[in-house]
PDB file of C-alpha atoms in Angstrom:
ATOM      1  CA  THR A   1     171.698 102.925 139.493  1.00 59.00           C
ATOM      2  CA  GLN A   2     169.144 101.261 141.722  1.00 72.00           C
ATOM      3  CA  ARG A   3     166.710 102.693 144.228  1.00 76.00           C
ATOM      4  CA  VAL A   4     163.604 101.752 146.147  1.00 79.00           C
ATOM      5  CA  VAL A   5     160.415 102.420 144.201  1.00 83.00           C
ATOM      6  CA  ILE A   6     157.553 103.716 146.323  1.00 87.00           C
ATOM      7  CA  ALA A   7     154.015 102.688 145.408  1.00 89.00           C
ATOM      8  CA  ASP A   8     150.720 104.114 146.608  1.00 91.00           C
ATOM      9  CA  GLY A   9     148.435 102.945 149.392  1.00 89.00           C
ATOM     10  CA  ALA A  10     144.840 101.787 149.670  1.00 90.00           C
ATOM     11  CA  MET A  11     142.319 102.576 146.957  1.00 94.00           C
ATOM     12  CA  GLY A  12     139.007 101.657 148.603  1.00 93.00           C
ATOM     13  CA  THR A  13     139.323 103.883 151.648  1.00 93.00           C
ATOM     14  CA  MET A  14     140.404 106.798 149.483  1.00 95.00           C
ATOM     15  CA  LEU A  15     137.337 106.360 147.283  1.00 95.00           C
ATOM     16  CA  GLN A  16     135.129 106.331 150.374  1.00 92.00           C
ATOM     17  CA  ALA A  17     136.716 109.597 151.502  1.00 91.00           C
ATOM     18  CA  ALA A  18     135.586 111.324 148.301  1.00 87.00           C
ATOM     19  CA  ASN A  19     132.832 113.922 148.264  1.00 81.00           C
ATOM     20  CA  ASP A  20     134.003 115.434 151.564  1.00 82.00           C
ATOM     21  CA  GLY A  21     133.973 112.083 153.281  1.00 83.00           C
ATOM     22  CA  GLN A  22     130.520 111.089 152.083  1.00 86.00           C
ATOM     23  CA  GLY A  23     131.871 108.669 149.490  1.00 88.00           C
ATOM     24  CA  PRO A  24     130.355 107.958 146.079  1.00 94.00           C
ATOM     25  CA  SER A  25     126.556 108.085 145.863  1.00 93.00           C
ATOM     26  CA  MET A  26     124.289 105.272 144.745  1.00 93.00           C
ATOM     27  CA  ASP A  27     123.927 107.095 141.449  1.00 94.00           C
ATOM     28  CA  ASP A  28     127.711 107.075 141.131  1.00 95.00           C
ATOM     29  CA  TYR A  29     127.639 103.330 141.657  1.00 96.00           C
ATOM     30  CA  GLU A  30     124.855 102.983 139.061  1.00 95.00           C
ATOM     31  CA  GLY A  31     122.929 100.967 141.612  1.00 94.00           C
ATOM     32  CA  LEU A  32     125.843  98.548 142.150  1.00 96.00           C
ATOM     33  CA  GLU A  33     126.738  99.588 145.678  1.00 92.00           C
ATOM     34  CA  GLY A  34     130.276  98.651 146.659  1.00 92.00           C
ATOM     35  CA  CYS A  35     131.472  97.979 143.115  1.00 96.00           C
ATOM     36  CA  ASN A  36     134.406 100.364 143.062  1.00 97.00           C
ATOM     37  CA  GLU A  37     135.358  99.390 139.525  1.00 98.00           C
ATOM     38  CA  ILE A  38     132.136 100.854 138.100  1.00 98.00           C
ATOM     39  CA  LEU A  39     133.457 104.264 139.159  1.00 98.00           C
ATOM     40  CA  ASN A  40     136.042 103.949 136.383  1.00 98.00           C
ATOM     41  CA  VAL A  41     133.261 104.740 133.915  1.00 98.00           C
ATOM     42  CA  SER A  42     130.635 106.500 136.064  1.00 97.00           C
ATOM     43  CA  ARG A  43     132.932 108.818 138.076  1.00 97.00           C
ATOM     44  CA  PRO A  44     136.425 108.771 136.570  1.00 97.00           C
ATOM     45  CA  ASP A  45     137.042 112.128 138.236  1.00 96.00           C
ATOM     46  CA  ILE A  46     136.872 110.513 141.682  1.00 96.00           C
ATOM     47  CA  VAL A  47     139.280 107.748 140.681  1.00 97.00           C
ATOM     48  CA  ARG A  48     141.582 110.290 139.110  1.00 98.00           C
ATOM     49  CA  SER A  49     141.631 112.356 142.301  1.00 96.00           C
ATOM     50  CA  VAL A  50     142.932 109.339 144.244  1.00 97.00           C
ATOM     51  CA  HIS A  51     145.862 108.881 141.877  1.00 97.00           C
ATOM     52  CA  GLU A  52     146.597 112.604 141.976  1.00 97.00           C
ATOM     53  CA  ALA A  53     146.608 112.599 145.772  1.00 96.00           C
ATOM     54  CA  TYR A  54     149.194 109.826 145.883  1.00 96.00           C
ATOM     55  CA  PHE A  55     151.409 111.476 143.287  1.00 97.00           C
ATOM     56  CA  ASP A  56     151.110 114.733 145.231  1.00 97.00           C
ATOM     57  CA  VAL A  57     152.918 113.119 148.167  1.00 95.00           C
ATOM     58  CA  GLY A  58     155.693 111.798 145.953  1.00 94.00           C
ATOM     59  CA  VAL A  59     154.997 108.143 145.117  1.00 94.00           C
ATOM     60  CA  ASP A  60     156.637 106.653 142.040  1.00 94.00           C
ATOM     61  CA  CYS A  61     153.764 104.454 140.923  1.00 93.00           C
ATOM     62  CA  VAL A  62     150.053 103.959 141.476  1.00 95.00           C
ATOM     63  CA  GLU A  63     147.846 100.917 141.229  1.00 95.00           C
ATOM     64  CA  THR A  64     144.805 100.918 139.009  1.00 97.00           C
ATOM     65  CA  ASN A  65     141.284 100.796 140.416  1.00 98.00           C
ATOM     66  CA  THR A  66     140.876  97.258 139.100  1.00 97.00           C
ATOM     67  CA  PHE A  67     141.393  95.087 142.178  1.00 95.00           C
ATOM     68  CA  GLY A  68     137.875  93.713 141.784  1.00 96.00           C
ATOM     69  CA  ALA A  69     137.671  93.757 137.980  1.00 97.00           C
ATOM     70  CA  ASN A  70     137.579  89.987 137.963  1.00 95.00           C
ATOM     71  CA  LEU A  71     135.115  87.172 137.455  1.00 95.00           C
ATOM     72  CA  GLY A  72     134.332  86.492 141.099  1.00 92.00           C
ATOM     73  CA  ASN A  73     133.663  90.088 142.046  1.00 95.00           C
ATOM     74  CA  LEU A  74     131.830  91.345 138.974  1.00 97.00           C
ATOM     75  CA  ALA A  75     129.707  88.207 138.701  1.00 96.00           C
ATOM     76  CA  GLU A  76     128.156  89.126 142.056  1.00 95.00           C
ATOM     77  CA  TYR A  77     126.775  92.226 140.317  1.00 97.00           C
ATOM     78  CA  ASP A  78     125.929  90.274 137.133  1.00 97.00           C
ATOM     79  CA  ILE A  79     128.313  92.417 135.075  1.00 97.00           C
ATOM     80  CA  GLN A  80     131.059  89.852 134.437  1.00 96.00           C
ATOM     81  CA  ASP A  81     130.776  90.709 130.748  1.00 97.00           C
ATOM     82  CA  ARG A  82     132.360  94.103 131.579  1.00 98.00           C
ATOM     83  CA  ILE A  83     135.678  92.791 132.954  1.00 98.00           C
ATOM     84  CA  GLU A  84     137.786  94.025 130.041  1.00 98.00           C
ATOM     85  CA  GLU A  85     135.913  97.335 129.748  1.00 98.00           C
ATOM     86  CA  LEU A  86     136.271  98.279 133.412  1.00 98.00           C
ATOM     87  CA  ALA A  87     139.891  97.082 133.549  1.00 98.00           C
ATOM     88  CA  GLU A  88     140.834  99.221 130.568  1.00 98.00           C
ATOM     89  CA  ALA A  89     138.993 102.257 131.914  1.00 98.00           C
ATOM     90  CA  GLY A  90     140.757 102.009 135.270  1.00 98.00           C
ATOM     91  CA  ALA A  91     144.161 101.619 133.646  1.00 97.00           C
ATOM     92  CA  ARG A  92     143.583 104.529 131.291  1.00 98.00           C
ATOM     93  CA  ILE A  93     142.705 106.911 134.133  1.00 98.00           C
ATOM     94  CA  ALA A  94     145.846 105.994 136.069  1.00 98.00           C
ATOM     95  CA  ARG A  95     148.067 106.183 132.985  1.00 97.00           C
ATOM     96  CA  GLU A  96     146.809 109.639 132.044  1.00 98.00           C
ATOM     97  CA  VAL A  97     147.627 110.972 135.498  1.00 98.00           C
ATOM     98  CA  ALA A  98     151.007 109.216 135.564  1.00 97.00           C
ATOM     99  CA  ASP A  99     151.982 110.679 132.194  1.00 97.00           C
ATOM    100  CA  GLU A 100     150.978 114.151 133.346  1.00 97.00           C
ATOM    101  CA  ARG A 101     153.105 113.832 136.494  1.00 97.00           C
ATOM    102  CA  SER A 102     156.163 112.170 134.933  1.00 95.00           C
ATOM    103  CA  THR A 103     159.385 114.133 134.570  1.00 94.00           C
ATOM    104  CA  ALA A 104     162.857 113.267 133.347  1.00 92.00           C
ATOM    105  CA  ASP A 105     164.067 113.142 136.951  1.00 90.00           C
ATOM    106  CA  GLN A 106     161.071 111.236 138.302  1.00 91.00           C
ATOM    107  CA  PRO A 107     159.208 109.035 135.854  1.00 93.00           C
ATOM    108  CA  ARG A 108     155.841 107.790 137.107  1.00 95.00           C
ATOM    109  CA  TRP A 109     154.433 104.340 136.463  1.00 93.00           C
ATOM    110  CA  VAL A 110     151.160 102.447 136.612  1.00 94.00           C
ATOM    111  CA  ILE A 111     150.697  98.987 138.087  1.00 92.00           C
ATOM    112  CA  GLY A 112     147.671  96.983 137.022  1.00 92.00           C
ATOM    113  CA  SER A 113     145.990  95.625 140.147  1.00 92.00           C
ATOM    114  CA  VAL A 114     144.646  92.059 139.981  1.00 92.00           C
ATOM    115  CA  GLY A 115     142.849  90.961 143.143  1.00 91.00           C
ATOM    116  CA  PRO A 116     141.973  87.385 144.080  1.00 88.00           C
ATOM    117  CA  GLY A 117     138.219  87.726 143.796  1.00 88.00           C
ATOM    118  CA  THR A 118     135.799  85.639 145.795  1.00 88.00           C
ATOM    119  CA  LYS A 119     135.926  82.370 143.834  1.00 89.00           C
ATOM    120  CA  LEU A 120     138.634  79.875 144.784  1.00 90.00           C
ATOM    121  CA  PRO A 121     139.249  77.011 142.344  1.00 93.00           C
ATOM    122  CA  THR A 122     140.830  74.859 145.029  1.00 91.00           C
ATOM    123  CA  LEU A 123     137.474  74.816 146.824  1.00 92.00           C
ATOM    124  CA  GLY A 124     135.575  74.159 143.604  1.00 94.00           C
ATOM    125  CA  HIS A 125     133.917  77.578 143.443  1.00 93.00           C
ATOM    126  CA  VAL A 126     134.814  77.970 139.771  1.00 94.00           C
ATOM    127  CA  PRO A 127     136.593  75.891 137.096  1.00 96.00           C
ATOM    128  CA  TYR A 128     140.278  76.724 136.814  1.00 95.00           C
ATOM    129  CA  ALA A 129     140.116  77.375 133.046  1.00 96.00           C
ATOM    130  CA  THR A 130     137.181  79.754 133.440  1.00 96.00           C
ATOM    131  CA  LEU A 131     139.090  81.753 136.024  1.00 95.00           C
ATOM    132  CA  ARG A 132     142.276  81.791 133.934  1.00 94.00           C
ATOM    133  CA  ASP A 133     140.427  83.111 130.882  1.00 96.00           C
ATOM    134  CA  ALA A 134     138.795  85.848 132.947  1.00 96.00           C
ATOM    135  CA  TYR A 135     142.187  86.991 134.239  1.00 94.00           C
ATOM    136  CA  GLU A 136     143.437  87.079 130.670  1.00 94.00           C
ATOM    137  CA  LEU A 137     140.547  89.403 129.802  1.00 96.00           C
ATOM    138  CA  GLN A 138     141.368  91.642 132.747  1.00 96.00           C
ATOM    139  CA  THR A 139     145.020  91.829 131.732  1.00 93.00           C
ATOM    140  CA  ARG A 140     144.061  92.582 128.142  1.00 94.00           C
ATOM    141  CA  GLY A 141     142.007  95.526 129.288  1.00 96.00           C
ATOM    142  CA  MET A 142     144.717  96.873 131.572  1.00 95.00           C
ATOM    143  CA  LEU A 143     147.345  96.591 128.838  1.00 93.00           C
ATOM    144  CA  ALA A 144     145.072  98.467 126.449  1.00 94.00           C
ATOM    145  CA  GLY A 145     144.763 101.148 129.107  1.00 96.00           C
ATOM    146  CA  GLY A 146     148.537 101.491 129.383  1.00 94.00           C
ATOM    147  CA  VAL A 147     149.789  99.740 132.528  1.00 93.00           C
ATOM    148  CA  HIS A 148     153.529  99.247 132.913  1.00 89.00           C
ATOM    149  CA  ALA A 149     153.318  96.124 135.052  1.00 86.00           C
ATOM    150  CA  VAL A 150     150.767  93.730 136.497  1.00 86.00           C
ATOM    151  CA  LEU A 151     150.385  93.093 140.221  1.00 85.00           C
ATOM    152  CA  ILE A 152     148.667  89.853 141.213  1.00 85.00           C
ATOM    153  CA  GLU A 153     147.985  90.601 144.840  1.00 82.00           C
ATOM    154  CA  THR A 154     146.784  89.195 148.145  1.00 80.00           C
ATOM    155  CA  ALA A 155     146.560  85.646 146.827  1.00 78.00           C
ATOM    156  CA  GLN A 156     145.581  82.969 149.336  1.00 79.00           C
ATOM    157  CA  ASP A 157     144.825  80.116 146.941  1.00 85.00           C
ATOM    158  CA  LEU A 158     147.844  79.017 144.893  1.00 83.00           C
ATOM    159  CA  LEU A 159     145.603  77.615 142.159  1.00 88.00           C
ATOM    160  CA  GLN A 160     143.877  80.985 141.901  1.00 90.00           C
ATOM    161  CA  ALA A 161     147.289  82.678 141.771  1.00 85.00           C
ATOM    162  CA  LYS A 162     148.378  80.238 139.061  1.00 86.00           C
ATOM    163  CA  ALA A 163     145.261  81.050 137.032  1.00 91.00           C
ATOM    164  CA  ALA A 164     146.011  84.760 137.342  1.00 89.00           C
ATOM    165  CA  LEU A 165     149.701  84.334 136.491  1.00 85.00           C
ATOM    166  CA  ILE A 166     149.059  82.188 133.437  1.00 87.00           C
ATOM    167  CA  GLY A 167     146.121  84.285 132.273  1.00 89.00           C
ATOM    168  CA  ALA A 168     148.230  87.430 132.535  1.00 86.00           C
ATOM    169  CA  ARG A 169     151.232  85.821 130.878  1.00 81.00           C
ATOM    170  CA  LEU A 170     149.178  84.543 127.959  1.00 79.00           C
ATOM    171  CA  GLU A 171     147.986  88.045 127.206  1.00 76.00           C
ATOM    172  CA  VAL A 172     151.349  89.732 127.820  1.00 70.00           C
ATOM    173  CA  VAL A 173     153.333  87.303 125.680  1.00 61.00           C
ATOM    174  CA  ASP A 174     150.739  87.515 122.929  1.00 60.00           C
ATOM    175  CA  SER A 175     150.715  91.323 122.856  1.00 57.00           C
ATOM    176  CA  HIS A 176     154.261  92.084 124.107  1.00 50.00           C
ATOM    177  CA  GLU A 177     152.744  95.242 125.549  1.00 52.00           C
ATOM    178  CA  LEU A 178     155.080  95.260 128.552  1.00 49.00           C
ATOM    179  CA  GLU A 179     158.174  95.347 126.360  1.00 43.00           C
ATOM    180  CA  ARG A 180     158.718  99.036 126.925  1.00 40.00           C
ATOM    181  CA  PRO A 181     161.693 100.677 128.650  1.00 32.00           C
ATOM    182  CA  GLY A 182     161.718 102.056 132.153  1.00 33.00           C
ATOM    183  CA  PHE A 183     159.778  99.716 134.381  1.00 35.00           C
ATOM    184  CA  ALA A 184     159.087  96.230 133.052  1.00 36.00           C
ATOM    185  CA  ALA A 185     161.154  95.560 129.957  1.00 31.00           C
ATOM    186  CA  ASN A 186     160.710  91.806 130.160  1.00 32.00           C
ATOM    187  CA  PRO A 187     157.323  90.556 128.908  1.00 32.00           C
ATOM    188  CA  THR A 188     157.329  87.833 131.568  1.00 35.00           C
ATOM    189  CA  ASP A 189     157.923  90.193 134.488  1.00 39.00           C
ATOM    190  CA  ARG A 190     155.233  89.764 137.108  1.00 42.00           C
ATOM    191  CA  CYS A 191     154.471  91.101 140.511  1.00 45.00           C
ATOM    192  CA  TYR A 192     153.060  88.411 142.787  1.00 44.00           C
ATOM    193  CA  HIS A 193     151.793  89.364 146.246  1.00 45.00           C
ATOM    194  CA  CYS A 194     150.804  86.448 148.461  1.00 45.00           C
ATOM    195  CA  LYS A 195     150.307  85.348 152.027  1.00 43.00           C
ATOM    196  CA  ALA A 196     153.685  85.159 153.767  1.00 41.00           C
ATOM    197  CA  GLU A 197     153.342  81.523 154.736  1.00 42.00           C
ATOM    198  CA  LEU A 198     152.965  80.634 151.041  1.00 47.00           C
ATOM    199  CA  LEU A 199     156.249  82.198 149.970  1.00 47.00           C
ATOM    200  CA  GLU A 200     158.358  79.056 150.120  1.00 47.00           C
ATOM    201  CA  ILE A 201     155.775  77.249 148.003  1.00 49.00           C
ATOM    202  CA  ALA A 202     155.051  80.115 145.642  1.00 54.00           C
ATOM    203  CA  THR A 203     158.631  80.869 144.632  1.00 53.00           C
ATOM    204  CA  PRO A 204     159.478  77.581 142.898  1.00 54.00           C
ATOM    205  CA  LYS A 205     155.996  77.452 141.363  1.00 54.00           C
ATOM    206  CA  ALA A 206     156.488  80.896 139.839  1.00 56.00           C
ATOM    207  CA  ALA A 207     159.845  79.786 138.458  1.00 55.00           C
ATOM    208  CA  ALA A 208     158.233  76.680 136.986  1.00 55.00           C
ATOM    209  CA  LEU A 209     155.826  78.917 135.092  1.00 54.00           C
ATOM    210  CA  GLY A 210     158.798  80.547 133.346  1.00 53.00           C
ATOM    211  CA  LEU A 211     158.608  83.854 135.202  1.00 54.00           C
ATOM    212  CA  ARG A 212     162.178  85.067 135.196  1.00 50.00           C
ATOM    213  CA  GLU A 213     161.610  88.194 137.266  1.00 51.00           C
ATOM    214  CA  VAL A 214     159.119  87.949 140.103  1.00 54.00           C
ATOM    215  CA  LEU A 215     158.496  90.449 142.887  1.00 57.00           C
ATOM    216  CA  LEU A 216     157.332  88.477 145.878  1.00 57.00           C
ATOM    217  CA  GLY A 217     155.786  90.234 148.819  1.00 59.00           C
ATOM    218  CA  THR A 218     153.680  89.956 151.920  1.00 56.00           C
ATOM    219  CA  ASN A 219     150.521  91.761 152.902  1.00 53.00           C
ATOM    220  CA  LEU A 220     150.202  94.318 155.719  1.00 49.00           C
ATOM    221  CA  ASP A 221     150.686  92.836 159.204  1.00 50.00           C
ATOM    222  CA  ASP A 222     151.212  89.381 157.746  1.00 51.00           C
ATOM    223  CA  LEU A 223     154.991  89.899 157.733  1.00 52.00           C
ATOM    224  CA  GLY A 224     155.584  88.941 161.361  1.00 55.00           C
ATOM    225  CA  ASP A 225     157.704  85.849 161.826  1.00 56.00           C
ATOM    226  CA  HIS A 226     157.767  85.126 158.095  1.00 55.00           C
ATOM    227  CA  ARG A 227     160.624  87.522 157.359  1.00 60.00           C
ATOM    228  CA  PRO A 228     163.142  84.648 157.024  1.00 60.00           C
ATOM    229  CA  GLY A 229     160.868  82.974 154.483  1.00 57.00           C
ATOM    230  CA  LEU A 230     160.552  86.199 152.514  1.00 56.00           C
ATOM    231  CA  ALA A 231     164.309  86.693 152.514  1.00 60.00           C
ATOM    232  CA  ALA A 232     164.953  83.098 151.446  1.00 58.00           C
ATOM    233  CA  ALA A 233     162.352  83.248 148.693  1.00 55.00           C
ATOM    234  CA  ASN A 234     163.770  86.432 147.252  1.00 56.00           C
ATOM    235  CA  GLU A 235     167.308  85.041 147.164  1.00 60.00           C
ATOM    236  CA  ARG A 236     166.344  82.453 144.577  1.00 54.00           C
ATOM    237  CA  GLY A 237     167.506  83.926 141.317  1.00 47.00           C
ATOM    238  CA  GLY A 238     165.800  87.073 140.108  1.00 46.00           C
ATOM    239  CA  ARG A 239     163.323  87.437 142.966  1.00 50.00           C
ATOM    240  CA  HIS A 240     162.954  90.891 144.449  1.00 52.00           C
ATOM    241  CA  PRO A 241     161.350  91.842 147.776  1.00 53.00           C
ATOM    242  CA  MET A 242     158.067  93.703 147.698  1.00 60.00           C
ATOM    243  CA  VAL A 243     156.967  94.426 151.240  1.00 57.00           C
ATOM    244  CA  ASP A 244     153.782  96.209 152.241  1.00 60.00           C
ATOM    245  CA  ALA A 245     153.129  98.318 155.345  1.00 52.00           C
ATOM    246  CA  GLY A 246     154.105  95.475 157.667  1.00 45.00           C
ATOM    247  CA  LEU A 247     157.728  96.514 157.153  1.00 44.00           C
ATOM    248  CA  THR A 248     157.142  99.552 159.347  1.00 42.00           C
ATOM    249  CA  LYS A 249     156.462  97.234 162.271  1.00 42.00           C
ATOM    250  CA  ALA A 250     159.469  94.984 161.673  1.00 38.00           C
TER     251      ALA A 250
END
């Protein structure tokens, strides 16, 4: 049987709503204000509460608090050497909650969130190979923490997306950690979330990278007039639609 799988919503705004709306303190951030990923080790209870809140309303899967656990973001705080550590910690928190909430009738899953960061290789901000290796580290950490799938999301630079895809695939194929039943049985399965206008370009490029199953989606209100492009992209052999909140305004 097949059914629609419902994922969670925003992480950042939920974290800011913690502590009765006051958000994490500077002590919680260990002096790194705005670095949500540091909360995976300094205040795992806050991160855990976000996942619990989403499961409480019935979602099937949650994303890890690792959107910014990448080179571009963590380098701004001079903690780029903690990419793997923070990625694993975020994945482990989500996986523990998912396992606690899973039942035979409703299994729960964890999606490893990989954000674009602030460094775009197309603009020369960072060497492509450096970025690719950093994404491999992030994926390694998330796999160690127990994610079921990897979501490369909100990509605007196709070279950055390629670095993330290849970095993730190198680690997945090497470890075969995603070869587990239930959610992503194929070690080359990838979720790839990009700007809608890039869909027609992104689909063949993903296929060229050997990704047999790709979930292509659009972000928030970006859906608009790009629905035909999304539909066409997802018709190309093994592509599945992954639409964000913009669908509610279609």
